[in-house]
């Protein structure tokens, strides 16, 4: 398949943080996997490229999921009457333990990858489990799917039930190095990401090991941060020397900047209760926030003050956080982000203006896309990710603008009803 | 079609407020439109009835929507970045004004009724517009659909733009009487409900007229109550004599009890900010709360303290409140009710225990069903409403209980993907 082509349709993308550009019957050009821009009339220089005309259907940048747990997909939307730590112990950990069995992992991960492939997501940061073998299987399946992902074998050597806890820091490190060696050079679209589960799951010795591995392999990092008040108190008890939760990562060179002062991409999920010093450190270190509104609601964690983080200059994207979140739909995550920001404004902080729909759209595209480089836009030079959405199954008696149709499609999670086509990094996925 | 039959499948219904009864491969019997109960083995006395075997599919009581605006359906999920009063003026009122045109009304209402028919809703309390003719058209279409509904021609003689405001209280009353006369005896399943839009839309003179009409025709009442802080201040200005918002209705005999002390069914949407005296009056007068979590979030109204209302002994059901709410899905309303109650617990009142999924299921079935009589359960003597749900399109690698499957189906709004079958008041709808 060629990665140079032209698509025609109702093209929308974020012109700025607050504005969605709408180009009806426009052309968007992909040349060797890179977007050349959006044109109301096709420039002559691109006329030789193959053209697919999607009519009035939407052509949108692919959406970016900065936080999702692949092994939790099987139980999404169940056991939702629990809070974080109880939920981990009764739902997440027992399910994740099953991934020591490669057969189970294959069945479960195939279902996950199949659904993610059909979703609006083109890029994702994905947690696997602590198991090397099944993590590699997941990476194989993702590579085959055409999606572009960062996948992490999870590290956890304390505070987890026996079958899921790694026996020692040294063993966890050894397995991690083996995983990196076995997958090195194996994939085009699937990259490893260092994944200490969260501070309560990782001894100091393990974090120290991971720091060395991170430097040796120049890896990005993903983890959890300041999700739940009980969890935060726990981290304070476990790491009395840390100034705040994020500092416990930063002291180990796992928070966007290593001990040599070198930067690396880091994404922290949740940040519901980050104190000002933590926000300042994230800004300083360039750490991304994966805002996961559904999960923060389902686990009764609270509402992340995203407006405040944006005002502070933090980089923010959206995460579905399956299975704290109950769906992989990033259309749902967008509208959840708008919704919880309204409740935050009404109930917590009348100075924190609600997130608008165009802003949420930005977060789901360019906001999270920045973690992957030039991703999440149709501006020239961006990697070409696109989804094609057909909303014609929703009749309406009155005229509607494209922007109204798009907002409605998002509120109704139309991505779950099936997309018409999808492209990631210049390749058509279906 | 006979209204006596037996259905077989995975039967679930609320055994109590906190518990869902699950009967796999069970029989539920409908005789002359009335449920005779659920049986693990079919009693001989019912063996002559026709049996439909739905396999492992769920058979659930039909869901009850206590608050939905039919004319707002066309713009659901759009313009969601606005607060109540702005939203009414820029979105709701201009759209509702179009229903003076019967052709527009027919196109729009057909789409609404078509979607509501395919939804999980079997019963609903529906706002039309102020227009008599198109309200009757809506009632005709609903009657044809087989759904069981209360439909209100809206009354509004102040604080609305010219084309939508009725010219006088007398005119509004005249149109209302004409509407009642024209529809009297015309329907089996479609009943009129008196519908003063809300206090800001109704002069004292109009409320006085409506009180008389209500008594003359022995009508139930639906309206809005204590939705938004700005709205509540407005009502205080408009009705300085009222002790609280709900008292403004009660003084006119439109709040569950008339001046003669006679009771009548009344449902008030929202009740986000009801003060204790209002809650006490609602309890005293038997007024139902239509809890509309999506709408209260979308319009940044806040979170209704449903746990508090339940503890106070109020009758509570759920409302989609399309188009403050963006979808007719009551599965979504159930899970929204759970979700916002968690945020309320976390952010507002740590003594108000979150609503559980079984409790939300109760609210969507028996809770709202009580407004219609013995509705919302498969216990013997209940009117027979049922929906048949197929969740087999969601694969899972692990075993799941029926209750887990049901919770997941609700969180994923599986009702929007299409039900397998539906029955209302003993009649099969599809």
Coordinates of C-alpha atoms in Angstrom, one line a residue, chain A:
Chain A
X1 CA 0.0 0.0 0.0
X2 CA 1.2 3.5 -0.9
X3 CA 1.6 6.0 1.9
X4 CA 1.0 8.9 -0.6
X5 CA -2.6 9.7 -1.4
X6 CA -5.3 12.3 -1.2
X7 CA -8.6 12.1 0.8
X8 CA -11.6 14.3 0.2
X9 CA -14.4 15.0 2.7
X10 CA -15.4 17.3 5.5
X11 CA -12.0 18.0 7.0
X12 CA -11.8 19.2 10.6
X13 CA -8.8 19.8 12.8
X14 CA -7.7 22.1 15.6
X15 CA -6.6 25.4 14.1
X16 CA -5.8 26.6 17.6
X17 CA -6.5 25.4 21.1
X18 CA -9.8 27.1 21.1
X19 CA -10.9 26.7 17.4
X20 CA -11.7 23.8 15.1
X21 CA -11.0 24.5 11.5
X22 CA -13.8 23.2 9.2
X23 CA -13.2 22.6 5.5
X24 CA -16.2 21.1 3.7
X25 CA -15.4 19.2 0.5
X26 CA -11.7 19.7 1.0
X27 CA -8.6 17.7 0.2
X28 CA -6.1 16.5 2.7
X29 CA -2.8 15.3 1.2
X30 CA -0.5 12.6 2.6
X31 CA 2.9 12.2 1.0
X32 CA 5.1 9.4 2.3
X33 CA 3.2 9.3 5.5
X34 CA 3.4 13.0 6.2
X35 CA 0.6 15.5 5.9
X36 CA 1.0 18.2 3.2
X37 CA -2.0 20.2 4.4
X38 CA -5.6 20.8 3.7
X39 CA -6.8 22.4 0.4
X40 CA -10.1 23.7 -0.8
X41 CA -8.9 23.0 -4.4
X42 CA -6.3 20.3 -5.0
X43 CA -3.0 21.8 -6.1
X44 CA -1.8 20.5 -9.4
X45 CA 1.3 19.0 -7.9
X46 CA -0.8 16.4 -6.1
X47 CA -3.1 15.5 -8.9
X48 CA -1.2 12.3 -9.7
X49 CA -1.8 10.8 -6.3
X50 CA -4.7 8.4 -5.8
X51 CA -7.8 10.2 -4.5
X52 CA -10.4 8.7 -2.1
X53 CA -13.6 10.8 -2.0
X54 CA -15.5 10.3 1.3
X55 CA -18.3 12.6 0.3
X56 CA -19.7 14.5 3.3
X57 CA -18.1 12.3 5.8
X58 CA -15.8 13.7 8.4
X59 CA -12.1 13.4 8.0
X60 CA -10.5 14.1 11.4
X61 CA -7.0 13.6 12.9
X62 CA -6.7 10.2 14.6
X63 CA -7.2 10.4 18.3
X64 CA -4.5 9.8 20.9
X65 CA -5.1 7.8 24.0
X66 CA -2.4 8.7 26.5
X67 CA -3.4 6.0 29.1
X68 CA -5.0 2.6 28.7
X69 CA -4.5 -0.7 30.4
X70 CA -4.8 -3.5 27.8
X71 CA -5.2 -6.4 30.3
X72 CA -8.1 -4.6 32.0
X73 CA -10.2 -4.4 28.9
X74 CA -12.0 -7.7 29.6
X75 CA -13.7 -6.3 32.7
X76 CA -14.4 -2.7 31.6
X77 CA -17.7 -1.4 32.9
X78 CA -17.9 -3.9 35.7
X79 CA -17.2 -3.6 39.4
X80 CA -17.7 0.1 39.1
X81 CA -19.0 0.5 42.7
X82 CA -15.5 0.5 44.2
X83 CA -12.8 3.0 45.0
X84 CA -9.2 2.8 43.6
X85 CA -7.4 0.6 46.1
X86 CA -10.3 -1.8 46.6
X87 CA -10.8 -1.9 42.9
X88 CA -7.2 -2.7 42.2
X89 CA -7.3 -5.6 44.7
X90 CA -10.6 -7.2 43.8
X91 CA -10.7 -6.4 40.0
X92 CA -7.5 -5.3 38.4
X93 CA -4.9 -7.5 40.1
X94 CA -6.7 -10.8 39.9
X95 CA -7.4 -10.2 36.2
X96 CA -3.9 -9.1 35.4
X97 CA -2.5 -12.2 37.1
X98 CA -4.1 -14.3 34.4
X99 CA -1.6 -12.9 31.8
X100 CA 1.0 -15.3 33.0
X101 CA -0.8 -17.7 30.8
X102 CA 0.1 -17.0 27.2
X103 CA -3.1 -18.7 25.9
X104 CA -5.3 -16.5 28.0
X105 CA -3.2 -13.4 27.0
X106 CA -3.6 -14.2 23.4
X107 CA -7.4 -14.5 23.5
X108 CA -7.8 -11.4 25.7
X109 CA -5.3 -9.2 23.8
X110 CA -6.7 -10.2 20.4
X111 CA -10.1 -8.9 21.6
X112 CA -8.5 -5.7 22.9
X113 CA -6.4 -5.0 19.8
X114 CA -9.4 -5.8 17.6
X115 CA -11.5 -3.2 19.4
X116 CA -8.8 -0.6 19.6
X117 CA -8.2 -1.0 15.9
X118 CA -11.8 -0.3 15.2
X119 CA -11.9 2.6 17.6
X120 CA -11.0 6.3 16.8
X121 CA -7.6 5.8 18.5
X122 CA -4.6 5.9 16.2
X123 CA -1.9 6.2 18.9
X124 CA -1.8 5.1 22.4
X125 CA 0.3 4.7 25.5
X126 CA -0.5 1.2 26.8
X127 CA 0.1 -0.6 30.1
X128 CA 0.5 -4.4 29.7
X129 CA 1.2 -6.5 32.8
X130 CA 4.4 -7.5 34.5
X131 CA 4.6 -10.5 32.3
X132 CA 7.3 -10.3 29.6
X133 CA 6.0 -13.0 27.3
X134 CA 2.4 -11.8 27.1
X135 CA 3.6 -8.2 26.8
X136 CA 5.6 -9.2 23.7
X137 CA 2.5 -10.9 22.3
X138 CA 0.5 -7.7 22.8
X139 CA 3.2 -5.8 21.0
X140 CA 3.1 -8.3 18.1
X141 CA -0.6 -7.9 17.8
X142 CA -0.4 -4.1 17.9
X143 CA 2.3 -4.0 15.3
X144 CA 0.1 -6.1 13.0
X145 CA -2.8 -3.8 13.6
X146 CA -1.0 -0.7 12.1
X147 CA -1.7 1.4 15.2
X148 CA 1.2 3.4 16.6
X149 CA 1.7 2.7 20.2
X150 CA 4.1 2.8 23.2
X151 CA 3.7 -0.4 25.3
X152 CA 5.0 -1.1 28.7
X153 CA 5.8 -4.2 30.5
X154 CA 4.7 -3.2 34.0
X155 CA 7.2 -3.2 36.9
X156 CA 5.9 -3.9 40.4
X157 CA 7.8 -5.5 43.3
X158 CA 5.7 -4.6 46.3
X159 CA 2.1 -4.2 47.5
X160 CA 0.6 -6.6 45.1
X161 CA -0.7 -10.1 45.5
X162 CA 1.8 -13.0 45.1
X163 CA 1.2 -14.0 41.5
X164 CA 1.4 -10.5 40.3
X165 CA 4.3 -9.2 42.4
X166 CA 7.8 -9.6 41.0
X167 CA 9.9 -11.4 43.5
X168 CA 12.6 -8.8 43.7
X169 CA 13.9 -5.5 42.2
X170 CA 16.7 -7.4 40.5
X171 CA 14.3 -9.9 38.9
X172 CA 12.0 -7.1 37.7
X173 CA 15.0 -5.3 36.2
X174 CA 16.3 -8.5 34.6
X175 CA 12.9 -9.3 33.0
X176 CA 12.7 -5.7 31.8
X177 CA 16.1 -5.8 30.1
X178 CA 15.2 -9.2 28.5
X179 CA 12.0 -7.7 27.2
X180 CA 13.9 -4.8 25.7
X181 CA 16.5 -7.0 24.1
X182 CA 13.9 -9.4 22.7
X183 CA 11.8 -6.6 21.1
X184 CA 14.7 -4.4 20.0
X185 CA 14.4 -3.7 16.3
X186 CA 11.4 -5.9 16.0
X187 CA 8.7 -3.3 15.3
X188 CA 8.1 -0.2 13.2
X189 CA 5.1 1.2 15.0
X190 CA 5.4 -0.4 18.5
X191 CA 7.8 1.1 21.0
X192 CA 8.7 0.1 24.5
X193 CA 7.9 2.5 27.3
X194 CA 9.2 2.1 30.8
X195 CA 6.3 1.5 33.1
X196 CA 6.7 1.5 36.9
X197 CA 3.1 0.8 37.9
X198 CA 3.0 3.5 40.5
X199 CA 5.1 4.4 43.6
X200 CA 3.2 2.0 46.0
X201 CA 4.1 -0.9 43.7
X202 CA 7.8 -0.1 43.3
X203 CA 10.6 -0.3 45.9
X204 CA 13.3 2.2 46.0
X205 CA 15.7 -0.5 44.7
X206 CA 13.4 -1.1 41.7
X207 CA 13.1 2.6 40.9
X208 CA 16.9 2.8 41.0
X209 CA 17.2 -0.1 38.6
X210 CA 14.6 1.4 36.3
X211 CA 16.5 4.7 36.2
X212 CA 19.6 2.9 34.9
X213 CA 17.6 0.9 32.3
X214 CA 15.8 4.1 31.2
X215 CA 19.2 5.8 30.5
X216 CA 20.7 2.7 28.9
X217 CA 17.8 2.4 26.5
X218 CA 16.8 6.0 26.3
X219 CA 13.2 5.1 27.0
X220 CA 10.1 7.3 27.6
X221 CA 8.2 6.7 30.9
X222 CA 4.5 6.3 31.8
X223 CA 3.0 5.9 35.3
X224 CA 0.3 7.1 37.6
X225 CA 0.3 10.3 39.7
X226 CA -1.8 11.9 42.4
X227 CA -5.0 10.0 41.5
X228 CA -6.7 9.5 44.9
X229 CA -6.3 11.1 48.3
X230 CA -5.8 7.7 50.0
X231 CA -3.2 6.8 47.5
X232 CA -1.4 10.1 48.0
X233 CA -1.3 9.6 51.8
X234 CA 0.1 6.1 51.2
X235 CA 2.9 7.5 49.0
X236 CA 3.7 10.0 51.7
X237 CA 4.1 7.1 54.2
X238 CA 6.1 5.0 51.8
X239 CA 8.4 7.9 50.7
X240 CA 8.7 10.3 53.6
X241 CA 11.7 11.9 51.9
X242 CA 9.8 13.0 48.8
X243 CA 8.5 16.5 48.8
X244 CA 5.4 15.4 46.9
X245 CA 4.2 12.4 45.0
X246 CA 5.8 13.4 41.7
X247 CA 9.1 14.1 43.5
X248 CA 9.3 10.4 44.4
X249 CA 9.6 9.7 40.7
X250 CA 11.8 12.7 40.0
X251 CA 14.3 11.7 42.7
X252 CA 14.8 8.5 40.7
X253 CA 15.2 10.3 37.4
X254 CA 11.9 9.0 36.1
X255 CA 9.9 12.3 35.8
X256 CA 10.8 13.8 32.4
X257 CA 14.4 14.5 33.2
X258 CA 17.2 12.2 34.3
X259 CA 20.0 12.8 36.8
X260 CA 22.2 14.1 34.0
X261 CA 19.6 16.7 33.3
X262 CA 18.5 15.1 30.0
X263 CA 14.9 15.3 29.0
X264 CA 12.7 12.4 27.9
X265 CA 9.0 12.0 27.2
X266 CA 7.0 11.2 30.4
X267 CA 3.3 10.9 30.8
X268 CA 1.6 10.7 34.1
X269 CA -2.0 9.6 34.3
X270 CA -4.7 11.4 36.4
X271 CA -3.1 14.3 38.4
X272 CA -6.4 14.8 40.1
X273 CA -4.9 16.2 43.3
X274 CA -1.4 17.6 42.2
X275 CA -0.3 20.3 44.6
X276 CA 1.2 23.5 43.2
X277 CA 4.8 22.3 43.7
X278 CA 4.0 19.2 41.7
X279 CA 2.5 21.2 38.9
X280 CA 5.5 23.5 38.8
X281 CA 7.9 20.5 38.6
X282 CA 5.8 19.0 35.8
X283 CA 6.0 22.2 33.9
X284 CA 9.8 22.4 34.5
X285 CA 10.4 18.8 33.4
X286 CA 7.9 18.8 30.5
X287 CA 5.8 16.0 32.0
X288 CA 2.6 15.3 30.2
X289 CA -0.7 14.9 32.0
X290 CA -3.0 12.1 30.8
X291 CA -6.4 13.4 31.8
X292 CA -8.7 10.5 32.4
X293 CA -12.1 11.9 33.3
X294 CA -14.2 8.7 33.2
X295 CA -11.8 6.8 35.4
X296 CA -11.5 9.7 37.9
X297 CA -15.3 9.6 38.1
X298 CA -15.8 5.9 38.2
X299 CA -13.2 5.4 40.9
X300 CA -14.6 8.4 42.8
X301 CA -11.1 10.0 42.6
X302 CA -12.3 13.5 41.9
X303 CA -12.0 15.9 39.0
X304 CA -8.6 17.0 37.7
X305 CA -8.3 20.8 37.4
X306 CA -7.4 20.7 33.7
X307 CA -8.0 24.4 33.2
X308 CA -5.5 25.2 35.9
X309 CA -2.9 22.8 34.4
X310 CA -3.4 24.4 31.0
X311 CA -3.0 27.9 32.5
X312 CA 0.2 26.7 34.2
X313 CA 1.5 25.7 30.8
X314 CA 1.4 21.9 31.3
X315 CA 1.1 19.5 28.3
X316 CA -2.2 17.7 28.5
X317 CA -3.8 14.9 26.5
X318 CA -6.7 12.6 27.2
X319 CA -6.7 9.0 28.4
X320 CA -9.5 6.4 28.3
X321 CA -7.8 4.6 31.2
X322 CA -9.7 1.4 30.5
X323 CA -10.7 -0.2 32.8
X324 CA -10.9 2.6 35.4
X325 CA -12.5 4.2 32.5
X326 CA -15.2 1.9 31.0
X327 CA -14.7 2.5 27.3
X328 CA -12.0 3.0 24.8
X329 CA -14.1 5.7 23.1
X330 CA -12.0 8.9 23.0
X331 CA -15.1 10.7 21.7
X332 CA -16.5 9.8 25.1
X333 CA -13.3 11.0 26.8
X334 CA -13.6 14.4 25.0
X335 CA -17.1 15.0 26.2
X336 CA -16.4 13.6 29.6
X337 CA -13.6 16.2 29.9
X338 CA -16.0 18.9 29.0
X339 CA -18.6 17.6 31.4
X340 CA -16.5 17.1 34.5
X341 CA -14.9 20.6 34.0
X342 CA -18.3 22.1 34.3
X343 CA -19.0 20.3 37.6
X344 CA -15.5 21.4 38.8
X345 CA -16.4 25.0 37.9
X346 CA -19.8 24.8 39.6
X347 CA -18.8 22.8 42.7
X348 CA -15.1 23.5 43.3
X349 CA -13.6 26.5 41.6
X350 CA -15.7 29.2 39.9
X351 CA -12.5 30.7 38.5
X352 CA -11.7 27.6 36.5
X353 CA -13.6 28.1 33.3
X354 CA -15.1 24.9 31.9
X355 CA -13.3 23.2 29.0
X356 CA -15.1 23.8 25.7
X357 CA -15.7 21.2 23.1
X358 CA -13.1 22.6 20.7
X359 CA -10.6 22.6 23.6
X360 CA -11.4 19.0 24.4
X361 CA -11.0 18.1 20.7
X362 CA -7.6 19.7 20.8
X363 CA -6.6 17.7 23.8
X364 CA -7.6 14.4 22.1
X365 CA -5.7 15.3 19.0
X366 CA -2.8 17.7 19.2
X367 CA -2.6 17.8 23.0
X368 CA -1.9 14.1 23.4
X369 CA -0.3 13.8 19.9
X370 CA 2.6 16.0 21.0
X371 CA 3.8 13.0 23.1
X372 CA 4.4 11.2 19.8
X373 CA 6.0 14.2 18.0
X374 CA 4.2 16.1 15.2
X375 CA 0.9 14.3 15.6
X376 CA -2.7 15.2 15.9
X377 CA -3.2 17.8 13.1
X378 CA -3.5 18.2 9.4
X379 CA -1.0 21.0 9.2
X380 CA 1.8 20.5 6.8
X381 CA 4.6 18.3 8.3
X382 CA 2.4 16.3 10.7
X383 CA 2.5 12.6 10.6
X384 CA -0.6 11.4 8.8
X385 CA -3.2 9.9 11.2
X386 CA -6.8 10.2 10.2
X387 CA -10.3 8.8 10.9
X388 CA -13.2 8.9 8.6
X389 CA -16.6 9.2 10.4
X390 CA -20.0 8.8 8.9
X391 CA -22.8 10.5 10.9
X392 CA -25.5 10.1 8.2
X393 CA -27.3 7.5 10.4
X394 CA -28.4 10.4 12.6
X395 CA -31.1 12.2 10.8
X396 CA -32.0 15.8 11.6
X397 CA -35.0 17.9 10.5
X398 CA -33.1 21.2 10.6
X399 CA -29.9 22.3 8.9
X400 CA -26.8 21.7 11.0
X401 CA -23.3 23.0 10.6
X402 CA -20.4 20.6 10.3
X403 CA -19.2 21.7 13.7
X404 CA -22.6 21.0 15.3
X405 CA -22.6 17.6 13.6
X406 CA -19.1 16.9 15.0
X407 CA -20.1 17.9 18.5
X408 CA -23.1 15.7 18.4
X409 CA -21.2 12.8 17.0
X410 CA -18.8 13.1 20.0
X411 CA -21.5 13.4 22.6
X412 CA -23.2 10.3 21.2
X413 CA -19.8 8.4 21.0
X414 CA -20.5 7.7 17.4
X415 CA -17.0 6.2 17.2
X416 CA -18.4 3.1 19.0
X417 CA -20.9 2.6 16.2
X418 CA -18.0 2.1 13.8
X419 CA -15.8 4.3 11.7
X420 CA -15.8 4.4 7.9
X421 CA -12.0 4.3 7.5
X422 CA -8.8 4.9 9.5
X423 CA -5.2 5.7 8.8
X424 CA -2.2 5.8 11.1
X425 CA 1.3 7.1 10.2
X426 CA 0.3 7.2 6.5
X427 CA -1.1 3.6 6.3
X428 CA -4.7 2.7 5.8
X429 CA -5.8 0.4 8.6
X430 CA -9.3 -0.3 7.2

